[in-house]
Short mmCIF file of C-alpha atoms and ligand atoms in Angstrom, two decimals:
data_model
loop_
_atom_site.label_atom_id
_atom_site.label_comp_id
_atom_site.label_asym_id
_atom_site.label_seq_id
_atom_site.Cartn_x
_atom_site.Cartn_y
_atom_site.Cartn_z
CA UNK D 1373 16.09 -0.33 74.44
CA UNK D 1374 16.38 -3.62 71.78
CA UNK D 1375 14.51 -4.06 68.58
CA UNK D 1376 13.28 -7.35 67.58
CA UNK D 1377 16.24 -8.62 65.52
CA UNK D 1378 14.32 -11.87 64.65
CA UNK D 1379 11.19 -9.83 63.78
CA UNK D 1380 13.47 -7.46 61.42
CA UNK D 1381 15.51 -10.27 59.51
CA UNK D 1382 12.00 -12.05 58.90
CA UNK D 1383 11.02 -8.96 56.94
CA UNK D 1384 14.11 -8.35 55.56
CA UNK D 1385 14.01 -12.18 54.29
CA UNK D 1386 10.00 -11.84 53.20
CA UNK D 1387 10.20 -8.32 51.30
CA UNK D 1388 13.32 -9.81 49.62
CA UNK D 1389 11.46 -12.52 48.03
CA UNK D 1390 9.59 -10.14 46.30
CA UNK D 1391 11.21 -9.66 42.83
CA UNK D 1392 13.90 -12.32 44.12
CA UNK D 1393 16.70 -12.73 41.66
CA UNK D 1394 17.79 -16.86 40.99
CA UNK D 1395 21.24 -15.64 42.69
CA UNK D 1396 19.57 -14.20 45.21
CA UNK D 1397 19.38 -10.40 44.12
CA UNK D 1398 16.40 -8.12 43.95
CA UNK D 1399 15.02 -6.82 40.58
CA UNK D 1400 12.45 -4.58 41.59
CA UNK D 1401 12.10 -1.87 39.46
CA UNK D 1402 9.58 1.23 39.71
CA UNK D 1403 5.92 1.18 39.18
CA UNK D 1404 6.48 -2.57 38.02
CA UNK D 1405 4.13 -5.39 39.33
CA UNK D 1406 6.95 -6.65 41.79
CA UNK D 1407 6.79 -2.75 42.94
CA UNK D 1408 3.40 -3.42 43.49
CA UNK D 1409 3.89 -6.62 45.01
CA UNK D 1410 6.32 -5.11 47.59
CA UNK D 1411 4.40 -1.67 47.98
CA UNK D 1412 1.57 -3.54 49.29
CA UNK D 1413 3.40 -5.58 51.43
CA UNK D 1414 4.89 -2.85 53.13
CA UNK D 1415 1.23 -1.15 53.43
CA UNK D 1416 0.10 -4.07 54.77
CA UNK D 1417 2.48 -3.91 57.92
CA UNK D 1418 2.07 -0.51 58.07
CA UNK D 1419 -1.73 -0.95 58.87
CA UNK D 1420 -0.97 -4.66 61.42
CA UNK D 1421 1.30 -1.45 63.71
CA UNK D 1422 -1.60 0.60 63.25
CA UNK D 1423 -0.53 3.44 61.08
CA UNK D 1424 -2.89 5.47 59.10
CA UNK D 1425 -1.67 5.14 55.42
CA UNK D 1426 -2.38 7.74 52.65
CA UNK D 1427 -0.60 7.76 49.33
CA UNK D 1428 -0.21 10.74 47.28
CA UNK D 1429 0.09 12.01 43.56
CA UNK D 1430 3.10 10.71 43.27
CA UNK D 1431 2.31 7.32 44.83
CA UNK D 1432 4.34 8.20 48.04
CA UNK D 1433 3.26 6.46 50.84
CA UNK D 1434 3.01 7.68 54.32
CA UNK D 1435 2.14 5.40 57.57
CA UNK D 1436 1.72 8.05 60.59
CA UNK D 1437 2.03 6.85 64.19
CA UNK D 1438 0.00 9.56 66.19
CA UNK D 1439 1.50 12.43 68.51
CA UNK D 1440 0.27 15.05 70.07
CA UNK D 1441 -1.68 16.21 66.44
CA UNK D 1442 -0.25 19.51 66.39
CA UNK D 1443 3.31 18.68 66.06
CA UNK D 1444 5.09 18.21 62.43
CA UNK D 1445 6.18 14.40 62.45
CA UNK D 1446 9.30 12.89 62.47
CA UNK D 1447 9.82 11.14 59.15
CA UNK D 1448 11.76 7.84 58.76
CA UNK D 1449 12.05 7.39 54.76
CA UNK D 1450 13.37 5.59 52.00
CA UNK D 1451 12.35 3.30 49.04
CA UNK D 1452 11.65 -0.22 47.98
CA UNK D 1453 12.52 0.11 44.19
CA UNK D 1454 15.69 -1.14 42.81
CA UNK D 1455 17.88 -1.26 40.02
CA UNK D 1456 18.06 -4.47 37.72
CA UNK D 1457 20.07 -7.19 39.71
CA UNK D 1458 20.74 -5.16 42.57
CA UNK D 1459 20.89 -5.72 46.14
CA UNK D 1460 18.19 -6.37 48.57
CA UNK D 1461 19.27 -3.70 51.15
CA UNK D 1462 19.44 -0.51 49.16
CA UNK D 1463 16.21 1.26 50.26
CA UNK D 1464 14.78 -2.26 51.34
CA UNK D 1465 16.52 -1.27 54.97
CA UNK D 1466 15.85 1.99 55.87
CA UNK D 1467 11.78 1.39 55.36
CA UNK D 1468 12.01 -2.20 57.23
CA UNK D 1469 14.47 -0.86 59.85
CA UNK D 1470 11.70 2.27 59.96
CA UNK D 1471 9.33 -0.06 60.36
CA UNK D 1472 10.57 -1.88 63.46
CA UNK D 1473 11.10 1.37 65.28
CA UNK D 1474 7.26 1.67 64.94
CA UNK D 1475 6.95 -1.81 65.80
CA UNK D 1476 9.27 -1.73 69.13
CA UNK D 1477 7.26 1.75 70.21
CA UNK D 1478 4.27 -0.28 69.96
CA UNK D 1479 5.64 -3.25 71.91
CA UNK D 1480 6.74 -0.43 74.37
CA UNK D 1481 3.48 1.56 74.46
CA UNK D 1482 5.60 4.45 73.68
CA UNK D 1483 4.02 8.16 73.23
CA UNK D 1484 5.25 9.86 71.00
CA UNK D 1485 5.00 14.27 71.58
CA UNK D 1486 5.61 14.67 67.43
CA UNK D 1487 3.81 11.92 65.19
CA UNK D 1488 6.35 9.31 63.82
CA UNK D 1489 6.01 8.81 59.68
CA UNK D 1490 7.05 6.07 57.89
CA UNK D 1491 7.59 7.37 54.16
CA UNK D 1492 8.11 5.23 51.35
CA UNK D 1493 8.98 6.72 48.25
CA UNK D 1494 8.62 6.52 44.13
CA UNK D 1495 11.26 5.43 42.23
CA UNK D 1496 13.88 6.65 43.75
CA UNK D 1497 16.98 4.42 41.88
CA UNK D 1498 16.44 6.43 38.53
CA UNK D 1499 16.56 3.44 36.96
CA UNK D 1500 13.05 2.80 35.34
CA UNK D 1501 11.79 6.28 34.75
CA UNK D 1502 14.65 9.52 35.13
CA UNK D 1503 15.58 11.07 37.33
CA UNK D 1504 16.41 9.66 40.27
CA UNK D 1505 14.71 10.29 43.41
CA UNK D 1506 11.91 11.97 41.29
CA UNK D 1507 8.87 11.29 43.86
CA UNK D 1508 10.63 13.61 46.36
CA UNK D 1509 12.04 16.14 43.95
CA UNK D 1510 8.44 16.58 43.06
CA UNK D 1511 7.61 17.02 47.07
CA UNK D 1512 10.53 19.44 47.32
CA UNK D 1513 9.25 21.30 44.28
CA UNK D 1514 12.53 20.90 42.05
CA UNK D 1515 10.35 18.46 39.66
CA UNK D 1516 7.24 19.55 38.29
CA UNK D 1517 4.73 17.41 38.94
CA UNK D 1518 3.65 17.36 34.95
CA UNK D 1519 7.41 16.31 33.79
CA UNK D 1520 7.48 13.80 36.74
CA UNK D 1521 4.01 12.71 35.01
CA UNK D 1522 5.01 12.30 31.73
CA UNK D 1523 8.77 10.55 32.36
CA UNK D 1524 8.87 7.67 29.88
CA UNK D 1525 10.85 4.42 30.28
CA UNK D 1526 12.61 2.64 27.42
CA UNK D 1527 9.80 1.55 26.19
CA UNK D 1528 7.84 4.55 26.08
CA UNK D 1529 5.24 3.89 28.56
CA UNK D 1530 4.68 7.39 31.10
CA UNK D 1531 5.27 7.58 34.72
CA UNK D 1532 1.96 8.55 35.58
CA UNK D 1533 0.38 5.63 33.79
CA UNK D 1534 1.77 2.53 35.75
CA UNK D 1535 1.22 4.46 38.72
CA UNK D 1536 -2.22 4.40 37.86
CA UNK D 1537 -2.24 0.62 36.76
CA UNK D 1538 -1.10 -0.62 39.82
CA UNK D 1539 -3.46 1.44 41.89
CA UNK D 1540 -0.93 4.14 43.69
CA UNK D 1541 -1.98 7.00 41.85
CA UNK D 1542 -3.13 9.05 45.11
CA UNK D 1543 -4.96 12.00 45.84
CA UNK D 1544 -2.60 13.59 48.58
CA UNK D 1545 -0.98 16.67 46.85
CA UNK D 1546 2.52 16.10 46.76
CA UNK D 1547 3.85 19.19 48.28
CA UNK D 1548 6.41 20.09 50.97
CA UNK D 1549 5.02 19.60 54.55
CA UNK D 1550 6.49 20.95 57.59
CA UNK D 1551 8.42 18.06 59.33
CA UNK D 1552 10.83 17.93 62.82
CA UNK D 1553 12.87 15.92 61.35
CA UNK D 1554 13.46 13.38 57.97
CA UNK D 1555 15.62 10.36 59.35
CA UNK D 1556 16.58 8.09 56.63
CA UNK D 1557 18.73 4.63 57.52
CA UNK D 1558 20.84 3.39 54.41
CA UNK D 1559 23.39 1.07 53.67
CA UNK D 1560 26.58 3.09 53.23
CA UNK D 1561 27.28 1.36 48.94
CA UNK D 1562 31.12 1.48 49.72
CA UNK D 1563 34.01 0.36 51.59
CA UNK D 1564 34.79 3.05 54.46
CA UNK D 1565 32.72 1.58 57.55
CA UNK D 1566 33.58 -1.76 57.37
CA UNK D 1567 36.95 -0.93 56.52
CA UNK D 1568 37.10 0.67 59.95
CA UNK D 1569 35.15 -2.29 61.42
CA UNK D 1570 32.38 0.16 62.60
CA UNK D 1571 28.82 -0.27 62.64
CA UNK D 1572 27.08 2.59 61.82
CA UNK D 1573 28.03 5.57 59.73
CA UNK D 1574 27.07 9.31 60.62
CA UNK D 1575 26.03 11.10 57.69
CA UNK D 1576 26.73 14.73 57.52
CA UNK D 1577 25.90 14.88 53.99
CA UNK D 1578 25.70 14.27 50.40
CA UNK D 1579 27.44 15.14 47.01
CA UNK D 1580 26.83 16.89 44.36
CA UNK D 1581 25.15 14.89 41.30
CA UNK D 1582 24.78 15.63 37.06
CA UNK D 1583 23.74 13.50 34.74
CA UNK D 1584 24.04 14.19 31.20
CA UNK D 1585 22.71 12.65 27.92
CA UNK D 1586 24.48 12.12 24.69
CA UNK D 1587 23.24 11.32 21.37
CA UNK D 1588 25.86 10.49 18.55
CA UNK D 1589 24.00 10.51 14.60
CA UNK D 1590 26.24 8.76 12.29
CA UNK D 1591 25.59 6.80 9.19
CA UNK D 1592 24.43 3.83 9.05
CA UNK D 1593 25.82 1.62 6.50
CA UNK D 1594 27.13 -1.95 5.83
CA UNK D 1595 29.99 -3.26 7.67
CA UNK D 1596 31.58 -5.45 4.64
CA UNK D 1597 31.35 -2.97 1.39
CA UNK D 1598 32.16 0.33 2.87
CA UNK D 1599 35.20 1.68 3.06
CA UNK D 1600 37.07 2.90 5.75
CA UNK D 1601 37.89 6.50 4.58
CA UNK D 1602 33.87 7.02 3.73
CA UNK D 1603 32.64 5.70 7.44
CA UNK D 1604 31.02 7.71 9.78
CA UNK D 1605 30.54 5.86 13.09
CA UNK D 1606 28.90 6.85 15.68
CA UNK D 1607 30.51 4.00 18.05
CA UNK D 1608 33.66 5.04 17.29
CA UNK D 1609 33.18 8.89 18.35
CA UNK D 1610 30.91 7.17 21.44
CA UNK D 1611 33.84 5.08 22.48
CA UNK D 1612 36.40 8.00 22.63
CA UNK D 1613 33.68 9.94 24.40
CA UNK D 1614 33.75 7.13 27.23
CA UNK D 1615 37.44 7.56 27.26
CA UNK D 1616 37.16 11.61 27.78
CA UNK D 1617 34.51 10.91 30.85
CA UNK D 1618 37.05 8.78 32.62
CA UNK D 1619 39.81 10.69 31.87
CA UNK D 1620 38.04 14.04 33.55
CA UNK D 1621 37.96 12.22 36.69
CA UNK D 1622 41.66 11.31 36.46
CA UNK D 1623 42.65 14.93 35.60
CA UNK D 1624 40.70 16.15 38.23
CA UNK D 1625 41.01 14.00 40.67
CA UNK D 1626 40.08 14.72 44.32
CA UNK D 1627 36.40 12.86 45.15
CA UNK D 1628 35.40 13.62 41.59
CA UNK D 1629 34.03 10.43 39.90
CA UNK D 1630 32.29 10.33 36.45
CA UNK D 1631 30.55 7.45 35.25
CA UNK D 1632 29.19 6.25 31.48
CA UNK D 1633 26.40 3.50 32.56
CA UNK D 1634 24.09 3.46 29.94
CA UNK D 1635 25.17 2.41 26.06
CA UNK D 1636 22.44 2.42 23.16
CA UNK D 1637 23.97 1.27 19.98
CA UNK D 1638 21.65 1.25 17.05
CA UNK D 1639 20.85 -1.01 15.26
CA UNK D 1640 23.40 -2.62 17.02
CA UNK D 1641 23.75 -5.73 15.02
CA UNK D 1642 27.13 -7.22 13.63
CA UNK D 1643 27.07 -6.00 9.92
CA UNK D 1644 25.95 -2.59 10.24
CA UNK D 1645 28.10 0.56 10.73
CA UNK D 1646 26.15 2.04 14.20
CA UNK D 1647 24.24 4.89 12.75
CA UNK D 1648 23.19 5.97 15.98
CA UNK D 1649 24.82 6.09 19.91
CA UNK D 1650 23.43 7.01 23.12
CA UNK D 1651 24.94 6.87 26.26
CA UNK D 1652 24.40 8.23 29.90
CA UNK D 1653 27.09 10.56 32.04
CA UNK D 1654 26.87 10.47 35.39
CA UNK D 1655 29.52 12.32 37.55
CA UNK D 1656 29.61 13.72 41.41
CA UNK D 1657 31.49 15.57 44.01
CA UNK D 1658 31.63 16.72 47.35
CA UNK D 1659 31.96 20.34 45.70
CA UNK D 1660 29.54 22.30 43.43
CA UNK D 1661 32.54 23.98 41.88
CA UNK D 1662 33.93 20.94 41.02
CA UNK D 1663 31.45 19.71 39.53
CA UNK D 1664 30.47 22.62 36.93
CA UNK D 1665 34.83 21.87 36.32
CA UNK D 1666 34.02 18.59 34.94
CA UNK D 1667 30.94 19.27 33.35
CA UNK D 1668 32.94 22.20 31.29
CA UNK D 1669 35.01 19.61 30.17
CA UNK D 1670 32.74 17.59 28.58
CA UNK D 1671 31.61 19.74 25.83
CA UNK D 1672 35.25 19.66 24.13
CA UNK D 1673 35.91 16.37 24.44
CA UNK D 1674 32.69 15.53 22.85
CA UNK D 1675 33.07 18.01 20.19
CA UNK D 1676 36.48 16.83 19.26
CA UNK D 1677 35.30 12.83 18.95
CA UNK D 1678 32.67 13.87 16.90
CA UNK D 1679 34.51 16.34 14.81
CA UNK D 1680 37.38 13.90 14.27
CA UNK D 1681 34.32 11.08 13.33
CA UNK D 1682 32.33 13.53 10.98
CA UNK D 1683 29.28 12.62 12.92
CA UNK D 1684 26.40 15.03 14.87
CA UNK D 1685 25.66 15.01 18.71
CA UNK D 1686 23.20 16.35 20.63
CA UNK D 1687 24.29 16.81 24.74
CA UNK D 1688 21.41 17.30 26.97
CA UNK D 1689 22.55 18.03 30.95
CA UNK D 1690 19.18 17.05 31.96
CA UNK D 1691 19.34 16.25 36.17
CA UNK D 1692 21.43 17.94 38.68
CA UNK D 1693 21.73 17.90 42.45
CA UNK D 1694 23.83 20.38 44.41
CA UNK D 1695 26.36 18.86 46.94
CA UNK D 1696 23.65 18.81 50.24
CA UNK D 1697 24.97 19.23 53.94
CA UNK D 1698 22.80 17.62 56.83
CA UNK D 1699 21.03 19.66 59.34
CA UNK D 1700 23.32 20.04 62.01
CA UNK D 1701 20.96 19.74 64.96
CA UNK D 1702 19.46 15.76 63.10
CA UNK D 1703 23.53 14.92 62.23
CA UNK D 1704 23.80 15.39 65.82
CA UNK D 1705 20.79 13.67 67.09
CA UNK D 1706 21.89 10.96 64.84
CA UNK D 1707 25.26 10.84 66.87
CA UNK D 1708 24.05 11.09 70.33
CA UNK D 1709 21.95 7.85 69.10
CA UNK D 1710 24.61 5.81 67.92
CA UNK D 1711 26.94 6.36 70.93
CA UNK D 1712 23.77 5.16 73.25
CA UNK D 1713 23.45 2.22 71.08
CA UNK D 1714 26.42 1.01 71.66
CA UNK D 1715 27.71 1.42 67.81
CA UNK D 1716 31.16 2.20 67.25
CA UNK D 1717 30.21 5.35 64.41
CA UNK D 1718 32.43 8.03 62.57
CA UNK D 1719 31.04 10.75 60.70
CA UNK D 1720 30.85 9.99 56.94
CA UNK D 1721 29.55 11.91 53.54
CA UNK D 1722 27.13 10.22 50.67
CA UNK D 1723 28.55 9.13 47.29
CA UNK D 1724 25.37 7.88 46.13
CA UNK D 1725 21.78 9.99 45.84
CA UNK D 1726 18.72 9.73 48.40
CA UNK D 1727 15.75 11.05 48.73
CA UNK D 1728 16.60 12.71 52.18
CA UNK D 1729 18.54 14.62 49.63
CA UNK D 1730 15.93 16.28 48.43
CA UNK D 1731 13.99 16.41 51.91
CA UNK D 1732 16.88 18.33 53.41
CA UNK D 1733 15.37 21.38 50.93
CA UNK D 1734 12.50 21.38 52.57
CA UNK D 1735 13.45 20.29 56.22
CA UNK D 1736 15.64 19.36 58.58
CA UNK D 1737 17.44 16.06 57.29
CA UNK D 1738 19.56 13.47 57.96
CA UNK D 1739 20.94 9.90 57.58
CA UNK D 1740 21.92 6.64 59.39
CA UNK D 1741 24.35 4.59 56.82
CA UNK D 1742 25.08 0.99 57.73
CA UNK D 1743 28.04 -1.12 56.21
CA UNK D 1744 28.34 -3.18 52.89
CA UNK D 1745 30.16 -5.90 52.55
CA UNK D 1746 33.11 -4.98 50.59
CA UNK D 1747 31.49 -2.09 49.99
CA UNK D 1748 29.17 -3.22 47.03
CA UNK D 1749 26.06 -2.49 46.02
CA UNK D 1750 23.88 -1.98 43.23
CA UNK D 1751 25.00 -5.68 42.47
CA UNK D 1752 23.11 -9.14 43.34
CA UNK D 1753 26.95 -9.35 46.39
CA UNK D 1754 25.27 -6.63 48.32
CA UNK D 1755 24.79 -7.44 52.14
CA UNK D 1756 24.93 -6.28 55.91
CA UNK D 1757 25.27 -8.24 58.26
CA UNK D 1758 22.08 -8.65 60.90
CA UNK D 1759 24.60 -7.52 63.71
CA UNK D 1760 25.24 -4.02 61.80
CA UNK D 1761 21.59 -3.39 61.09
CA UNK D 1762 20.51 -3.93 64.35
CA UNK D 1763 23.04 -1.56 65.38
CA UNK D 1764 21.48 1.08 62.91
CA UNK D 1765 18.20 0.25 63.54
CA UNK D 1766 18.72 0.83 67.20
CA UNK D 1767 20.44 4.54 65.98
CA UNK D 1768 17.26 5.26 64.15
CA UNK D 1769 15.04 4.38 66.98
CA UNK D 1770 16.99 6.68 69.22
CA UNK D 1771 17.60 9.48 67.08
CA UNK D 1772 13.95 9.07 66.03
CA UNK D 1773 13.05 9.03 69.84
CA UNK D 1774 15.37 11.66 70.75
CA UNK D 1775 13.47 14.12 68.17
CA UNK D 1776 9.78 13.25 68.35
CA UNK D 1777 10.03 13.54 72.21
CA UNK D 1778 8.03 11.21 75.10
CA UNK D 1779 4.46 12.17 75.67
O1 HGY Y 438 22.09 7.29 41.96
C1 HGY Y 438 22.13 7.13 43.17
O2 HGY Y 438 23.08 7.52 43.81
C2 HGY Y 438 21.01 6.41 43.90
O3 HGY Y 438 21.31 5.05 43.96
N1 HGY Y 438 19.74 6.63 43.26
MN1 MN Y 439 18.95 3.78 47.77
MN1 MN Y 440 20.43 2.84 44.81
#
């Protein structure tokens, strides 16, 4: 069975234009008016293949293709938020690529025995409002609806606000459902599959995730007058911190990776001392244990920095995800679908967060991952070729197929 390549890079090509970057990027970010923009593309679709849309309290959107009404659906998921300059396949694939498995069972007056979902989900990058993946954290019941609510972005404005503004604050209660199956396609954001020329990757699960949040007082004072042996600056301790994050990973080593993405100087202007840092960790691994290894570490090596500085800190471990396995029977389905398709596969773990994340704690879950190009993403270079995603998209329809069962 085929999927209508043309059909899928047209949508590919038309949501992309929404929140376009000049080099050809996608800035997209949660809740915003582009978000709007592309949520209501994507609802309009959803309607022209004749799903019945609701959207819930956390502006989740769900497009269900009837079954036999009984039956928990299969869910194909994902989002269509990004991060600033990022990519135009991250998320933007798995609900397009969802979408033209709905499409091709309608061109193939397929019955379905479970209903088939398409899910789309709120701000899932983390990037706007934090954490990631909030929207189905809350539907998993590890956020609380009320913190999800009042998340502010850097500017102060709540969550629960914009989704109001731009009309996806829904009345659905956003609470764990019974499902066969969550099925989410991705785009694998490194360099394994294509390194192994393959097509589509089998994920069998995801890592473990923390983020952390430092805040450095020092003084503030003037650059030119003061000297040295009175400063306390809180750049200085901030930038040895950044040092003892990378150097964790190093000493660890293994999968482990640790990440400082977010900087705040204040008031970050050439002639003042910085009186005031901020900055983001991020770090992951395959292993739980691991994880709480590195995240002991961090305490010290902030402690000494600011010691050494004379300045306060405040370190806030604010978001964490345990490493997730796959259910087995999906990560199998999954397989079985990519060997009928055709795609040459391998078995393959998740560096990076998704919402079937959180899904596989309240069902079974699992994931189709296609290739980047040199493994990038996140970035305006990220791509897939059409030849790979029709590949995956023909995974998802199968695996999809395979657990919803004909009528
Ligand atoms: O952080 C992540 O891994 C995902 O991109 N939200
Ligand atoms: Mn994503
Ligand atoms: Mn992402």
């Amino acid at each position: 069975m085929k999927i209508d390549r043309r059909r899928l890079e047209q949508s590919i090509e038309e949501l992309g234009r929404i929140g376009q970057t000049p080099r050809g990027g996608l800035t997209r970010l949660a809740l915003t008016d582009e978000d709007k923009r592309g949520r209501d593309w994507m609802v309009a679709r959803m309607r022209e293949a004749g799903l019945s849309v609701t959207v819930d309290q956390m502006g989740n959107i769900f497009g269900q293709r009837a079954g036999e009404a009984a039956l928990p659906p299969v869910i194909m998921g994902s989002h269509v938020d990004s991060v600033p300059t990022g990519g135009r396949y991250d998320g933007q694939l798995g609900v397009l690529c969802g979408l033209e498995v709905i499409r091709t069972l309608n061109d193939e007056q397929i019955r379905t025995r479970h209903p088939v979902t398409l899910a789309i989900f709120t701000n899932e990058e983390g990037a706007r409002f934090q954490p990631a993946m909030i929207a189905s954290g809350v539907m998993a019941g590890k956020i609380a609806l009320e913190d999800a609510y009042n998340a502010r972005d850097k500017d102060g404005i709540r969550l629960v606000d914009e989704l109001e503004r731009i009309g996806y604050l829904g009345a659905e209660p956003c609470v764990a459902r019974p499902f066969r199956a969550y099925l989410e396609l991705h785009i694998e954001q490194g360099p394994l599959l294509e390194e192994d020329g393959l097509a589509v990757g089998v994920v069998e699960g995801i890592v473990a995730i923390a983020w952390s949040r430092l805040t450095i007082h020092g003084v503030q004072d003037h650059a030119g007058p003061t000297p040295m042996r009175i400063r306390h600056d809180a750049l200085v301790a901030a930038a040895e911190v950044v040092a003892g994050v990378r150097r964790i990973a190093s000493e660890i080593g293994g999968d482990l990776v640790t990440t400082v993405g977010n900087l705040v100087v204040t008031p970050n202007i050439v002639n003042a001392i910085p009186g005031r840092v901020t900055l983001s960790i991020d770090m992951r691994d395959p292993r739980d244990a691991t994880l709480d290894r590195a995240r002991d570490r961090l305490e010290p090596i902030v402690r000494d920095a600011c010691e050494r500085e004379g300045v306060r800190y405040e370190l806030e471990h604010y978001w964490r995800v345990p490493s997730t396995p796959f259910d087995r029977d999906v990560v199998n389905a999954v397989a079985r679908a990519a060997k009928a398709a055709g795609a040459r596969h391998r078995r393959i773990r998740s560096g990076a967060g998704h919402d079937a994340q959180y899904m596989a704690a309240i069902g079974p879950a699992g994931m189709v991952f296609v290739p980047s190009r040199d493994g990038r993403s996140h970035c305006e270079e990220e791509f897939t070729p059409i030849g790979d995603i029709d590949y995956g998209a023909r995974t998802l329809l199968l695996a999809a197929l395979d657990l919803a069962g004909r009528a």
